[in-house]
Coordinates of C-alpha atoms in Angstrom, one line a residue:
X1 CA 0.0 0.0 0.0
X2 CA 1.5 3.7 -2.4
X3 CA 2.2 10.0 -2.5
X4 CA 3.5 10.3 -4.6
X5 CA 7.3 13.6 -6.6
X6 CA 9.2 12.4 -10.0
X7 CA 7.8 8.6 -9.6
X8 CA 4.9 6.6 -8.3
X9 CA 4.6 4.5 -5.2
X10 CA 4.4 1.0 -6.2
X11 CA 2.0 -1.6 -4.4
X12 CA 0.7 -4.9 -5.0
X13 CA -1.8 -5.9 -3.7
X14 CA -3.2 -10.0 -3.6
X15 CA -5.4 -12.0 -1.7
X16 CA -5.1 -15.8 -0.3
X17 CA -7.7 -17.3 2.1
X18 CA -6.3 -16.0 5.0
X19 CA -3.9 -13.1 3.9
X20 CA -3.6 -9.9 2.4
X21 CA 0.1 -9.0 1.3
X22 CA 0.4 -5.4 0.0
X23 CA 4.1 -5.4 -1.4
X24 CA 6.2 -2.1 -0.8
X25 CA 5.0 0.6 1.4
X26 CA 7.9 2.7 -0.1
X27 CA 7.9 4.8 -2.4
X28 CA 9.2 3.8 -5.9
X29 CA 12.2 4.2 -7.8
X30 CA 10.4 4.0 -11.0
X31 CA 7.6 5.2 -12.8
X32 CA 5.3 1.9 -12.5
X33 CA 2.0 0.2 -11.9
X34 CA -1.0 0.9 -9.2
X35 CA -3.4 -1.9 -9.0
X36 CA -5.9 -2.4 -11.7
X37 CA -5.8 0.0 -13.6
X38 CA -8.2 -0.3 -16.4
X39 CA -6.6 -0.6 -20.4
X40 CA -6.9 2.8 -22.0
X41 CA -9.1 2.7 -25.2
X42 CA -6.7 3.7 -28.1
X43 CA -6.7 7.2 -29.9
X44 CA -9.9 7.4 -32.2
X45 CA -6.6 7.9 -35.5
X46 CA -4.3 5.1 -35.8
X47 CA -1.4 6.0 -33.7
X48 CA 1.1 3.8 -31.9
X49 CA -0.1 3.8 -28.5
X50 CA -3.5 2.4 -30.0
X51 CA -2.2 -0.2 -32.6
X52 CA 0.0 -1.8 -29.5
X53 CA -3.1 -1.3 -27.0
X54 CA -5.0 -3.9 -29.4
X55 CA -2.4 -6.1 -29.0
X56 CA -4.5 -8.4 -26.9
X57 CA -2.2 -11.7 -26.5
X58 CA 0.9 -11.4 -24.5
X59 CA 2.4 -13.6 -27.4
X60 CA 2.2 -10.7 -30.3
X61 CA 5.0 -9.1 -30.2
X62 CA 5.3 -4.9 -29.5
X63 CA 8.2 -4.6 -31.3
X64 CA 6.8 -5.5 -34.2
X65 CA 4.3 -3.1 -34.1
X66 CA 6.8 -0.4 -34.2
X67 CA 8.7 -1.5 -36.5
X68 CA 5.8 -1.8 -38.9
X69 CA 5.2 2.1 -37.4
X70 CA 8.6 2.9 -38.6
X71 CA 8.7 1.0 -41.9
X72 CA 5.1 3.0 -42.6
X73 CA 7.8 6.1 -42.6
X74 CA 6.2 7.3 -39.4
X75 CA 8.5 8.7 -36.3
X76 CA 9.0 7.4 -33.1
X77 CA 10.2 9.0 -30.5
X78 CA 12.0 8.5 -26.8
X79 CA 9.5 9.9 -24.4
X80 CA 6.3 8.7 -26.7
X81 CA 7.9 4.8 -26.1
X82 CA 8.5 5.4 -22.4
X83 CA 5.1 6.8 -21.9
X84 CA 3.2 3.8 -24.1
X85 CA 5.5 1.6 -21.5
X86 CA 4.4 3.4 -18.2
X87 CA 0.8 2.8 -19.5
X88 CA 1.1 -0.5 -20.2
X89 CA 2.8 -1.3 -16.9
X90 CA -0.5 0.4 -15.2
X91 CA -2.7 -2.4 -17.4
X92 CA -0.1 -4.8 -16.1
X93 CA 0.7 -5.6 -19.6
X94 CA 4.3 -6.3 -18.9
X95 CA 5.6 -8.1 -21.4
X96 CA 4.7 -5.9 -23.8
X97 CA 6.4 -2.7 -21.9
X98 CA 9.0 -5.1 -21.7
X99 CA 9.4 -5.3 -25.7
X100 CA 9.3 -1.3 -25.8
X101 CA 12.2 -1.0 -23.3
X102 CA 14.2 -3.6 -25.5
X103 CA 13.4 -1.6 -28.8
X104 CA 15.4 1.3 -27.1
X105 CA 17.7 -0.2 -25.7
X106 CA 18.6 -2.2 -29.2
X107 CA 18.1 1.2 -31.3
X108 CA 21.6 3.2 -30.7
X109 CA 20.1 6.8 -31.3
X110 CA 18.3 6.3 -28.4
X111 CA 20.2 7.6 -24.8
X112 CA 18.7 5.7 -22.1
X113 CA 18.7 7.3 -19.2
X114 CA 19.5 5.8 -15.2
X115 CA 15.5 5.2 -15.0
X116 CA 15.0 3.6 -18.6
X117 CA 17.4 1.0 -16.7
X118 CA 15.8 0.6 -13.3
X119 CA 12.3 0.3 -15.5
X120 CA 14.1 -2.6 -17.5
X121 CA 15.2 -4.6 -14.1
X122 CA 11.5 -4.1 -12.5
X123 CA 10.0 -5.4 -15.8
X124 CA 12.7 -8.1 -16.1
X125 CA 12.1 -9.4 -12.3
X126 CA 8.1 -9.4 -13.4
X127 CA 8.2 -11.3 -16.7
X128 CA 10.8 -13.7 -16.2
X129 CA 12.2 -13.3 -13.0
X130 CA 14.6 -12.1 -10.4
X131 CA 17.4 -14.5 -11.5
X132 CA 17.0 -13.2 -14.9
X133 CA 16.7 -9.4 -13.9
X134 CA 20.1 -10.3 -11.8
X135 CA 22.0 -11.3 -14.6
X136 CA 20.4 -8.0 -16.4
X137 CA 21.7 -6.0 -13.5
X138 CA 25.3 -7.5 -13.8
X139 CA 25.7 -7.1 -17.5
X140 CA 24.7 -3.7 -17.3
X141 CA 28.0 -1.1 -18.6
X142 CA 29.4 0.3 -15.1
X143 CA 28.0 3.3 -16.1
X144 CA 24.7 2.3 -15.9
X145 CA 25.4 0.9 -12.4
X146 CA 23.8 3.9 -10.6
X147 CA 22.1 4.5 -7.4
X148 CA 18.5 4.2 -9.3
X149 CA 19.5 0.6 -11.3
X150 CA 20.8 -0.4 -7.5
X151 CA 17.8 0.4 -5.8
X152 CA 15.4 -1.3 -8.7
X153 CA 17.0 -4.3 -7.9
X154 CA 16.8 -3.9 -4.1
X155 CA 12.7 -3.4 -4.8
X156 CA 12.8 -6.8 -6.8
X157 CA 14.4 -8.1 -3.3
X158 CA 12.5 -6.3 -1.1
X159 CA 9.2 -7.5 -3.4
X160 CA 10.4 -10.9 -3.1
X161 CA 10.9 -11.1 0.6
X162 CA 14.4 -12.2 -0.1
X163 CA 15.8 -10.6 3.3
X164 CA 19.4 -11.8 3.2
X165 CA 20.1 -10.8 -0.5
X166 CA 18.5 -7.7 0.0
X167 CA 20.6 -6.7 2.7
X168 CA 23.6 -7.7 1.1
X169 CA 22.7 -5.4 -1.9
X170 CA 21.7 -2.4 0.5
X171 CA 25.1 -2.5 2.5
X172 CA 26.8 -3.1 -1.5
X173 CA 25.3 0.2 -2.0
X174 CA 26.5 1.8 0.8
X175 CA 29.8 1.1 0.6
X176 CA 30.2 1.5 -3.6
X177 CA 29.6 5.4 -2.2
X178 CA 26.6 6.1 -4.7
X179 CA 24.4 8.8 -3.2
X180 CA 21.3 7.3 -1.3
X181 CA 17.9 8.3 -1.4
X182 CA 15.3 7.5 1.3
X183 CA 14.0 5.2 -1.4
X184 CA 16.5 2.6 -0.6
X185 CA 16.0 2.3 3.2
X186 CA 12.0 2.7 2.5
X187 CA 12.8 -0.1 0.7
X188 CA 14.3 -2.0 3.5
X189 CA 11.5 -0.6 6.2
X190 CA 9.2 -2.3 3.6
X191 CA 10.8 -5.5 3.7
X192 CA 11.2 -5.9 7.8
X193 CA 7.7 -4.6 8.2
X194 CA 6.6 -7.6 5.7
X195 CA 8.5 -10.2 7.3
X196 CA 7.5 -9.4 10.6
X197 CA 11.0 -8.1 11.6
X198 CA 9.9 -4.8 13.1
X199 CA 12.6 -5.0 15.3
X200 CA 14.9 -3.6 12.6
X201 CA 13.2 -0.6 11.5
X202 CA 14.4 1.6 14.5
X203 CA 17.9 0.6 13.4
X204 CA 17.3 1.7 9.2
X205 CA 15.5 5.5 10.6
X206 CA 19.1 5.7 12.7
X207 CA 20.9 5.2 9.6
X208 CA 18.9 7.2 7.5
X209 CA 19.6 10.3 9.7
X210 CA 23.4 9.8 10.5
X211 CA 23.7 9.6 6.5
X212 CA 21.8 12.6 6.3
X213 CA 19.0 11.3 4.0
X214 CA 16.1 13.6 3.4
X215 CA 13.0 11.6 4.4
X216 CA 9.9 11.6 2.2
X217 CA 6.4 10.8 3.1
X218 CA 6.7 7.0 2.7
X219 CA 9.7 7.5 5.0
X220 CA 7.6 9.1 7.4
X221 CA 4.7 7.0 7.3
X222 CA 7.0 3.3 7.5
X223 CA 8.2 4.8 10.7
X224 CA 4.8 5.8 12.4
X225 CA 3.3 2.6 11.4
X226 CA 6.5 1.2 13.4
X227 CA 5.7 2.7 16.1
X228 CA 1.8 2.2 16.1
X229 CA 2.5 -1.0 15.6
X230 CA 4.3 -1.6 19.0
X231 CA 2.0 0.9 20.9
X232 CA 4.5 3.4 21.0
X233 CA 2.4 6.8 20.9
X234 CA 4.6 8.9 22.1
X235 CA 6.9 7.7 19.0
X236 CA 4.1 8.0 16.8
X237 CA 3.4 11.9 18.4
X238 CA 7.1 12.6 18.0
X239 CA 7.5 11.5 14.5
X240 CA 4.7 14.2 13.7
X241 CA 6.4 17.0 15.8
X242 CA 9.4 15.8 13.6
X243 CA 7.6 16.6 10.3
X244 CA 6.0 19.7 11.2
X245 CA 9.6 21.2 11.1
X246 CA 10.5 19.7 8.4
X247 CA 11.0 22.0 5.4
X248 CA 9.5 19.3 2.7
X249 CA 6.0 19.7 4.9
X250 CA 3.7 20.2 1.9
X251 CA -0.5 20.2 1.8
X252 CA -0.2 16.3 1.7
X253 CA 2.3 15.8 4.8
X254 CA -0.3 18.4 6.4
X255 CA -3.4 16.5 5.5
X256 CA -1.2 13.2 6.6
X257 CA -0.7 14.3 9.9
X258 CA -4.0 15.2 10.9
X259 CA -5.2 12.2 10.2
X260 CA -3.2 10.0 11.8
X261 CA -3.8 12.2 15.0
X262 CA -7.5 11.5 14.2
X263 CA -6.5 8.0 14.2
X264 CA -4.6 7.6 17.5
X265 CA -7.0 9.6 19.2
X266 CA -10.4 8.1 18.3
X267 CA -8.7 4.5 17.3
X268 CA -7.7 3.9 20.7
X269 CA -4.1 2.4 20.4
X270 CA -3.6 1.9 23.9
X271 CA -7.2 0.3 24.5
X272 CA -7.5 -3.2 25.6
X273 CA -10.0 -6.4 24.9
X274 CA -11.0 -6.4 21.4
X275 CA -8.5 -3.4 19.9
X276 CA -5.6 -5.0 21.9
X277 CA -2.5 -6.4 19.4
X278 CA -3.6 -9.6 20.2
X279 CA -1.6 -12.1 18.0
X280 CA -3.4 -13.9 15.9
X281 CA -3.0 -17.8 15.0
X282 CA -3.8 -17.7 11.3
X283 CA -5.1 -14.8 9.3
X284 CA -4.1 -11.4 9.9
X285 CA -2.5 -10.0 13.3
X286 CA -3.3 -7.0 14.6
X287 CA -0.1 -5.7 14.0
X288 CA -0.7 -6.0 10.6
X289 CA -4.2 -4.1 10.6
X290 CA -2.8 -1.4 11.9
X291 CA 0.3 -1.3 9.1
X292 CA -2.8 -1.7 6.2
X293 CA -4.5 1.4 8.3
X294 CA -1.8 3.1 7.8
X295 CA -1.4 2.5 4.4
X296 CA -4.8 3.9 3.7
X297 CA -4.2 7.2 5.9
X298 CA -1.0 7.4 3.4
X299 CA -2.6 7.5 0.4
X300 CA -5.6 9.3 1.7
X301 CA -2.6 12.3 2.6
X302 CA -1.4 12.0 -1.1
X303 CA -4.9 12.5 -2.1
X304 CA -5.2 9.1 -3.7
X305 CA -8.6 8.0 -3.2
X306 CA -8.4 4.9 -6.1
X307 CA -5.7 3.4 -4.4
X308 CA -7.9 3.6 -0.9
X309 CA -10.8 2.2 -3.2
X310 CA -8.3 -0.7 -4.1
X311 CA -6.9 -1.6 -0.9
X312 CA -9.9 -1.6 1.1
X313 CA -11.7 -3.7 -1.4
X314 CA -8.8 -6.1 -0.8
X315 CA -9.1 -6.2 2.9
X316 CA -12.6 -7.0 2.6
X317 CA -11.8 -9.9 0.3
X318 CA -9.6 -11.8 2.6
X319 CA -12.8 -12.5 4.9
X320 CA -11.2 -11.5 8.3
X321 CA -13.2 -9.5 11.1
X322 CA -12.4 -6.0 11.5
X323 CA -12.5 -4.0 14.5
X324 CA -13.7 -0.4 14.6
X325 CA -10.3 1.0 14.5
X326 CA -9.9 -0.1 11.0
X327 CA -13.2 0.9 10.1
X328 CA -12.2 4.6 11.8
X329 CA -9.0 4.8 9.5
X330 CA -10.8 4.5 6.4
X331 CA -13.7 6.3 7.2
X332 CA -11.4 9.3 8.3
X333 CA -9.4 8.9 5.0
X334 CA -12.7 9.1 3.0
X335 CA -14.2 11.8 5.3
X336 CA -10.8 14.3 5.2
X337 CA -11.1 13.9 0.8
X338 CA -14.6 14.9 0.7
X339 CA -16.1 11.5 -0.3
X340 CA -19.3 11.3 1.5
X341 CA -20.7 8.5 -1.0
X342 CA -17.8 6.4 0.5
X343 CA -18.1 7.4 3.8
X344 CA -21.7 6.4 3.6
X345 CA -21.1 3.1 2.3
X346 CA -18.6 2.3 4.5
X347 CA -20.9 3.3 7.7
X348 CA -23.5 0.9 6.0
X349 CA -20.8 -1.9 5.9
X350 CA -19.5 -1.5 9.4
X351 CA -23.2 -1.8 10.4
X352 CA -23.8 -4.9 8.6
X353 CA -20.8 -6.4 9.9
X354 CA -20.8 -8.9 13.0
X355 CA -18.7 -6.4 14.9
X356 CA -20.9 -4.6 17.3
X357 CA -21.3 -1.2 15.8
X358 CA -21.7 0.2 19.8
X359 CA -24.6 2.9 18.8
X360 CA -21.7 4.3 16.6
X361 CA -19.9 5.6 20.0
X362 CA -16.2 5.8 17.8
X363 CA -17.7 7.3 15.3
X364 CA -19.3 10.0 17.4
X365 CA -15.8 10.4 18.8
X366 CA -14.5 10.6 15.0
X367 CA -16.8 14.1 15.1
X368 CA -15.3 15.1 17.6
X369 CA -11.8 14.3 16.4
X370 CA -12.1 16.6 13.4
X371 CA -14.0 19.3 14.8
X372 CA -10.9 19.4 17.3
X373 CA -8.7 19.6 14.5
X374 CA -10.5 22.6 13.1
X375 CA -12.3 20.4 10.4
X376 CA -15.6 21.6 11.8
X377 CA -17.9 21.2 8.5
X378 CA -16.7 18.1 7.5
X379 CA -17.3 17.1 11.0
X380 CA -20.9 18.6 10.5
X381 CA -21.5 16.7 7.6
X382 CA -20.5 13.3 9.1
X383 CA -22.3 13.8 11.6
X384 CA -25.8 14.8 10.1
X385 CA -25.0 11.4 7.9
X386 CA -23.8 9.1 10.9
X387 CA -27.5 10.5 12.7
X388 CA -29.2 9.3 9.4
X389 CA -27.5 6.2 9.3
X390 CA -28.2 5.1 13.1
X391 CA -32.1 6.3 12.4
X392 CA -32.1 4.1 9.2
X393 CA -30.9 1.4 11.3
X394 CA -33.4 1.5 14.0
X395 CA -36.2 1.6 11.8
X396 CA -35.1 -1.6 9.9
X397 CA -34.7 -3.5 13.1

C-alpha cells in the first residue's frame, strides 16, 4: 500500500484465504503500476499507442508493431515509447512494456537514461524473473550501475521477501559510495515490516539520519506505522512534531498528519479487549491491521482516493473480522477527501458487519476528532449522515 514527486509508489496488492500481502509501502524508484488500472481505449486515429493497445495476446509481439510504425515512414520518439511503457505497466501488460524498453535499448540513437534502466530490471524481475533481472543487473555497462539501477533491484528483493540478498545489496550500496535516497532504506522498512521483523526498522531510521538522507512521506509513514504498531504513541506523536519542522511539509504531509492524530486519538491504540494487538494464530494480526490502516491514511494524505478504493476492497476480500479502529482509518481517510458516498457506504458496511457497531460511539468520537482539529464542516457533515444512518438502522430492526 503507495504520494507520490518524480515517480509513483508501487504496491501490490493479492489476496489468499487467510492473507492480504500489500508489497512495498515505499515509495518507488520508477515510474510503475498501481493496481488495476483499467486498459486505455486507443486514440480514435491510428497512432502507436492504440495499434499496440490492441495487442490483446501477451504472445504478439510490440516490437513489431513499431517496427511496422517505422517502416510506414512514421516517427517514433523517446518519451512517446517510455510513456506507451508506463501505460502498459499500469494495465499490467508487462511483457509488452518489456518489448518497448528492448526496442530502445537495441536502437543506438536512443540515450537511455538511469530510470530507462531501473524500468528494465522491474519489468525483467516481473516477466521472467529475479534470477534473470540479476543477470540484467550485472551485465549492465558500469555506467549504468547507478544508485536508481541499484535500488530497482533492491525493490525486486525487497518485493520478493528475499531478506538476506537484500541486505547484502543495500550494504553493496552503501559502501560503492553512490548517493542514497530515502528510497532505498524505505525499501528496506518495507521488507522488515513484511516479514515481521519490526525490530529492525528503528535501526534503518538511525541510519537514514546519520547519513543525512532527506525523508519523504513513505519514509515518514514506514516509521509511524512502526511505532503504532508496537503501541508506541509517544513515537508515533514525535514523529509528527518531527515533520512539522521539516521543510519538505507540503499540503499532503499536512493533510497526513491530521489524520493520523484522528487516528490515534479516536482509534484507541492503547485500549485493551477487542482493539488490543492480540496475535493472531492464522489470518491477519493485529499488528498487521494497523500497518494496512496506515497504508490507507498514506494514500488518503497523497490524495489518492483509487488506491484507498483498491486496498480496502482487498481487505474485505480476505474474509477476516475488522474492528472499529480499521473501520475509523478508512472512514477518516474518505471523510478528510470529501467522499461522503464512500463514507456512507462504508458506515453501511460497518453496520452490517458482526462487529458490534456500539450505537456508533467511535464514530461520534470521529466528530469530535475533526471538529478538534478545526475540520468543523466536515465534521458537521459526518455527523448529520452518521444520525441518518443510526435512524435508518433502528427503523429496519
Amino acid at each position: 500500500m503507495s504520494a507520490i514527486v518524480n515517480h509513483e509508489e508501487r504496491v501490490t496488492s493479492s489476496t489468499s484465504s487467510s492473507k492480504i500481502q500489500i508489497q512495498s509501502l515505499s515509495s518507488g524508484a520508477l515510474g510503475t503500476e498501481t493496481l488495476d488500472n483499467p486498459v486505455p481505449n486507443p486514440q480514435s486515429d491510428d497512432d502507436l499507442k492504440g495499434r499496440i493497445f490492441r495487442l490483446r495476446l501477451p504472445k504478439r509481439s510490440a516490437t513489431n508493431i513499431i517496427q511496422k510504425w517505422v517502416n510506414e515512414g512514421n516517427f517514433v520518439t523517446l518519451s512517446e515509447l517510455r510513456h506507451i511503457s508506463r501505460e502498459l505497466r499500469k494495465s499490467h501488460r508487462y511483457k509488452h512494456a518489456l518489448e518497448i524498453t528492448e526496442w530502445m535499448v537495441s536502437h543506438e540513437e536512443f540515450e537511455l537514461s538511469d530510470t530507462d534502466y531501473a524500468v528494465r530490471i522491474d519489468l525483467m524481475t516481473k516477466v521472467f524473473g529475479i534470477d534473470a533481472a540479476e543477470r540484467y543487473f550485472e551485465g549492465l555497462p558500469h555506467v549504468a550501475k547507478t544508485a536508481e539501477t541499484y535500488t530497482a533491484l533492491l525493490h525486486s528483493y525487497a518485493s520478493a521477501k528475499f531478506t538476506d540478498k537484500a541486505e547484502e545489496l543495500f550494504q553493496c550500496i552503501k559502501d560503492s559510495g553512490l548517493p542514497l535516497s530515502a528510497i532505498a532504506y524505505n525499501e528496506m522498512m518495507t521488507l522488515y515490516t513484511s516479514v515481521g521483523q519490526l525490530e529492525k526498522v528503528p535501526s534503518v531510521v538511525g541510519d537514514l539520519k546519520r547519513q543525512k538522507v532527506a525523508p519523504d512521506l513513505f519514509t515518514y509513514n514506514l516509521w509511524v506505522s512502526f511505532c503504532a504498531a508496537t503501541l508506541d504513541i509517544d513515537g508515533v506523536q514525535s514523529i509528527l512534531a518531527e515533520m512539522t519542522q521539516n521543510t519538505n511539509s507540503d499540503e499532503c504531509w499536512v493533510r497526513y498528519q491530521n489524520l493520523v492524530n484522528v487516528y490515534v486519538t479516536t482509534g484507541q491504540l492503547t485500549s485493551s479487549g477487542a482493539g488490543s494487538l492480540v496475535e493472531a494464530e492464522k489470518g491477519i494480526t493485529q499488528r498487521e491491521w494497523i500497518t494496512y490502516d496506515f497504508l490507507i491514511i498514506l494514500h488518503a494524505g497523497l490524495g489518492n482516493k483509487d488506491m484507498i478504493d483498491q486496498i480496502w476492497k482487498s481487505l474485505g476480500m480476505t474474509g477476516q473480522k475488522m474492528i472499529g479502529r480499521n473501520y475509523i482509518a478508512v472512514l477518516s481517510s474518505y471523510l478528510m477527501l470529501g467522499h461522503m458516498k464512500e463514507v456512507g457506504e462504508v458506515l453501511d458496511q460497518w453496520m452490517c458487519s458482526t462487529i458490534s457497531f456500539v450505537d456508533g460511539s467511535l464514530c461520534r468520537r470521529l466528530v469530535d476528532a475533526f471538529s478538534e482539529a478545526g475540520f468543523t464542516e466536515k465534521a458537521g457533515s459526518f455527523d448529520v449522515l452518521l444520525k441518518q444512518k443510526i435512524s435508518n438502522r433502528g427503523n429496519e430492526m
